[in-house]
Coordinates of N, CA and C in Angstrom, one line a residue:
X30 N 6.4 -3.7 3.6 CA 7.5 -4.2 2.9 C 7.0 -5.5 2.1
X31 N 7.2 -5.5 0.9 CA 6.8 -6.6 0.1 C 7.8 -7.8 0.2
X32 N 7.3 -9.0 0.0 CA 8.1 -10.2 0.2 C 8.3 -10.9 -1.1
X33 N 8.1 -10.2 -2.2 CA 8.2 -10.8 -3.5 C 9.6 -11.2 -3.7
X34 N 9.9 -12.4 -4.0 CA 11.2 -13.0 -4.2 C 12.1 -12.2 -5.3
X35 N 11.4 -12.0 -6.5 CA 12.1 -11.4 -7.6 C 11.9 -9.9 -7.8
X36 N 11.3 -9.3 -6.8 CA 11.0 -7.8 -6.9 C 12.3 -7.1 -6.7
X37 N 12.5 -6.0 -7.6 CA 13.7 -5.2 -7.4 C 13.6 -4.3 -6.2
X38 N 14.6 -4.3 -5.4 CA 14.7 -3.5 -4.2 C 14.7 -2.0 -4.5
X39 N 14.1 -1.2 -3.6 CA 14.1 0.2 -3.6 C 13.6 0.7 -4.9
X40 N 12.6 0.1 -5.5 CA 11.9 0.5 -6.7 C 10.5 1.0 -6.4
X41 N 10.0 2.0 -7.1 CA 8.7 2.5 -6.9 C 7.6 1.4 -7.1
X42 N 6.5 1.6 -6.4 CA 5.3 0.8 -6.5 C 4.1 1.8 -6.7
X43 N 3.3 1.5 -7.7 CA 2.1 2.4 -7.9 C 0.9 1.5 -7.6
X44 N -0.1 2.0 -6.8 CA -1.3 1.3 -6.5 C -2.5 2.1 -6.8
X45 N -3.3 1.6 -7.7 CA -4.6 2.3 -8.1 C -5.8 1.6 -7.5
X46 N -6.6 2.4 -6.8 CA -7.7 1.9 -6.0 C -9.0 2.0 -6.7
X47 N -9.8 1.1 -6.6 CA -11.2 1.0 -7.2 C -12.2 0.7 -6.0
X48 N -12.9 1.7 -5.5 CA -13.9 1.4 -4.5 C -15.3 2.0 -5.1
X49 N -16.4 1.6 -4.4 CA -17.6 2.2 -4.8 C -17.5 3.6 -4.3
X50 N -17.9 4.6 -5.1 CA -17.7 6.1 -4.8 C -18.2 6.5 -3.5
X51 N -19.3 5.9 -3.1 CA -19.9 6.4 -1.8 C -19.3 5.5 -0.6
X52 N -18.5 4.6 -0.9 CA -17.9 3.8 0.2 C -16.9 4.6 1.0
X53 N -16.8 4.3 2.4 CA -15.9 5.0 3.2 C -14.5 4.5 2.7
X54 N -13.5 5.5 2.6 CA -12.2 5.1 2.1 C -11.5 4.0 3.1
X55 N -10.7 3.2 2.5 CA -9.9 2.2 3.2 C -8.5 2.8 3.4
X56 N -7.9 2.6 4.6 CA -6.7 3.2 4.9 C -5.5 2.3 4.6
X57 N -4.5 2.8 3.9 CA -3.1 2.2 3.8 C -2.3 2.6 5.0
X58 N -1.8 1.7 5.7 CA -1.0 2.0 6.9 C 0.4 1.6 6.7
X59 N 1.2 2.6 7.0 CA 2.7 2.3 6.9 C 3.2 2.3 8.3
X60 N 3.8 1.1 8.7 CA 4.3 0.9 10.1 C 5.9 0.9 10.0
X61 N 6.5 1.9 10.7 CA 8.0 1.9 10.7 C 8.6 0.8 11.5
X62 N 9.8 0.4 11.0 CA 10.6 -0.5 11.8 C 11.0 0.2 13.1
X63 N 11.3 1.5 13.0 CA 11.7 2.3 14.2 C 10.5 2.6 15.0
X64 N 10.3 2.0 16.2 CA 9.1 2.2 16.9 C 8.9 3.6 17.5
X65 N 10.0 4.5 17.4 CA 9.8 5.8 18.0 C 9.2 6.7 16.9
X66 N 8.9 6.2 15.7 CA 8.3 7.0 14.7 C 6.8 6.5 14.6
X67 N 5.9 7.4 14.4 CA 4.5 7.1 14.3 C 4.1 6.5 13.0
X68 N 3.1 5.7 13.1 CA 2.5 5.1 11.9 C 2.0 6.2 10.9
X69 N 2.0 6.0 9.6 CA 1.5 6.9 8.6 C 0.2 6.3 8.0
X70 N -0.9 7.0 8.0 CA -2.1 6.5 7.4 C -2.6 7.3 6.3
X71 N -2.9 6.6 5.2 CA -3.3 7.3 3.9 C -4.7 6.8 3.5
X72 N -5.7 7.5 3.5 CA -7.0 7.0 3.1 C -7.0 6.8 1.5
X73 N -7.5 5.7 1.1 CA -7.5 5.3 -0.3 C -8.9 5.4 -0.8
X74 N -9.2 6.5 -1.6 CA -10.6 6.6 -2.1 C -10.6 6.1 -3.5
X75 N -11.8 6.0 -4.1 CA -12.0 5.6 -5.5 C -11.1 6.4 -6.4
X76 N -10.3 5.7 -7.3 CA -9.6 6.4 -8.3 C -8.2 6.9 -7.9
X77 N -7.9 6.8 -6.5 CA -6.6 7.4 -6.1 C -5.5 6.5 -6.5
X78 N -4.4 7.1 -6.8 CA -3.1 6.5 -7.2 C -2.1 6.8 -6.1
X79 N -1.6 5.8 -5.4 CA -0.6 6.0 -4.4 C 0.7 5.5 -4.9
X80 N 1.7 6.3 -4.8 CA 3.0 6.0 -5.2 C 3.9 5.7 -4.0
X81 N 4.4 4.5 -3.9 CA 5.4 4.2 -2.8 C 6.8 4.2 -3.4
X82 N 7.5 5.2 -3.0 CA 8.8 5.5 -3.6 C 10.0 4.8 -2.9
X83 N 11.0 4.4 -3.7 CA 12.3 4.0 -3.3 C 12.4 3.3 -2.0
X84 N 13.1 3.9 -1.1 CA 13.5 3.2 0.2 C 12.4 3.1 1.2
X85 N 11.1 3.6 0.8 CA 10.0 3.4 1.8 C 9.9 2.0 2.3
X86 N 10.1 1.0 1.3 CA 9.9 -0.4 1.8 C 11.1 -0.9 2.7
X87 N 12.2 -0.1 2.6 CA 13.3 -0.5 3.4 C 13.0 -0.2 4.9
X88 N 12.2 0.8 5.2 CA 12.0 1.3 6.5 C 10.6 1.1 7.1
X89 N 9.6 0.7 6.2 CA 8.2 0.6 6.6 C 7.6 -0.7 6.1
X90 N 6.7 -1.2 6.8 CA 5.8 -2.3 6.3 C 4.5 -1.6 6.0
X91 N 3.9 -2.1 4.9 CA 2.6 -1.4 4.6 C 1.5 -2.5 4.4
X92 N 0.2 -2.0 4.6 CA -0.9 -2.9 4.4 C -2.2 -2.2 4.6
X93 N -3.2 -2.9 4.3 CA -4.6 -2.3 4.4 C -5.4 -3.3 5.3
X94 N -6.0 -2.8 6.3 CA -6.8 -3.5 7.3 C -8.0 -4.1 6.5
X95 N -8.5 -5.3 6.9 CA -9.8 -5.8 6.4 C -10.9 -4.9 6.8
X96 N -11.9 -4.9 5.9 CA -13.1 -4.0 6.1 C -13.9 -4.6 7.1
X97 N -14.5 -3.8 8.0 CA -15.4 -4.2 9.1 C -16.8 -4.6 8.5
X98 N -17.1 -4.1 7.3 CA -18.5 -4.3 6.7 C -18.4 -5.5 5.8
X99 N -17.2 -6.1 5.6 CA -17.0 -7.3 4.7 C -17.0 -6.9 3.3
X100 N -16.9 -5.7 2.9 CA -16.8 -5.3 1.5 C -15.4 -5.6 1.0
X101 N -15.2 -6.0 -0.2 CA -13.9 -6.3 -0.8 C -13.3 -5.0 -1.4
X102 N -12.1 -5.0 -1.5 CA -11.3 -3.9 -2.1 C -10.7 -4.3 -3.4
X103 N -10.7 -3.6 -4.4 CA -10.1 -3.9 -5.7 C -9.0 -2.9 -5.9
X104 N -7.9 -3.4 -6.3 CA -6.7 -2.4 -6.6 C -5.8 -3.1 -7.6
X105 N -5.1 -2.2 -8.3 CA -4.1 -2.7 -9.3 C -2.7 -2.2 -8.8
X106 N -1.7 -3.1 -8.7 CA -0.4 -2.7 -8.2 C 0.5 -2.9 -9.4
X107 N 1.4 -1.9 -9.5 CA 2.4 -2.0 -10.5 C 3.8 -1.9 -9.8
X108 N 4.6 -3.0 -10.1 CA 5.9 -3.2 -9.5 C 6.9 -3.6 -10.5
X109 N 8.1 -3.4 -10.3 CA 9.2 -3.8 -11.2 C 9.9 -5.1 -10.6
X110 N 10.0 -6.1 -11.5 CA 10.8 -7.3 -11.2 C 12.0 -7.5 -11.9
X111 N 12.9 -8.3 -11.5 CA 14.2 -8.5 -12.2 C 13.9 -9.4 -13.4

């Protein structure tokens, strides 16, 4: 769930990932507010576009864990603001 003050609620977010092609993918993890539902993990490889749609942010928190090897991640996020 994003905490952007002026972000429009229930709008799509697109995330474009740039990794070194041979690098191990980093995982985007969605953690539901409802603890009876399992986490969802999506590997983000170089060039992947992830679309987070509508009410996803209402029911899930999302994030990417820090790399164990210290490599940085580069991504572009596209969001709608009021």
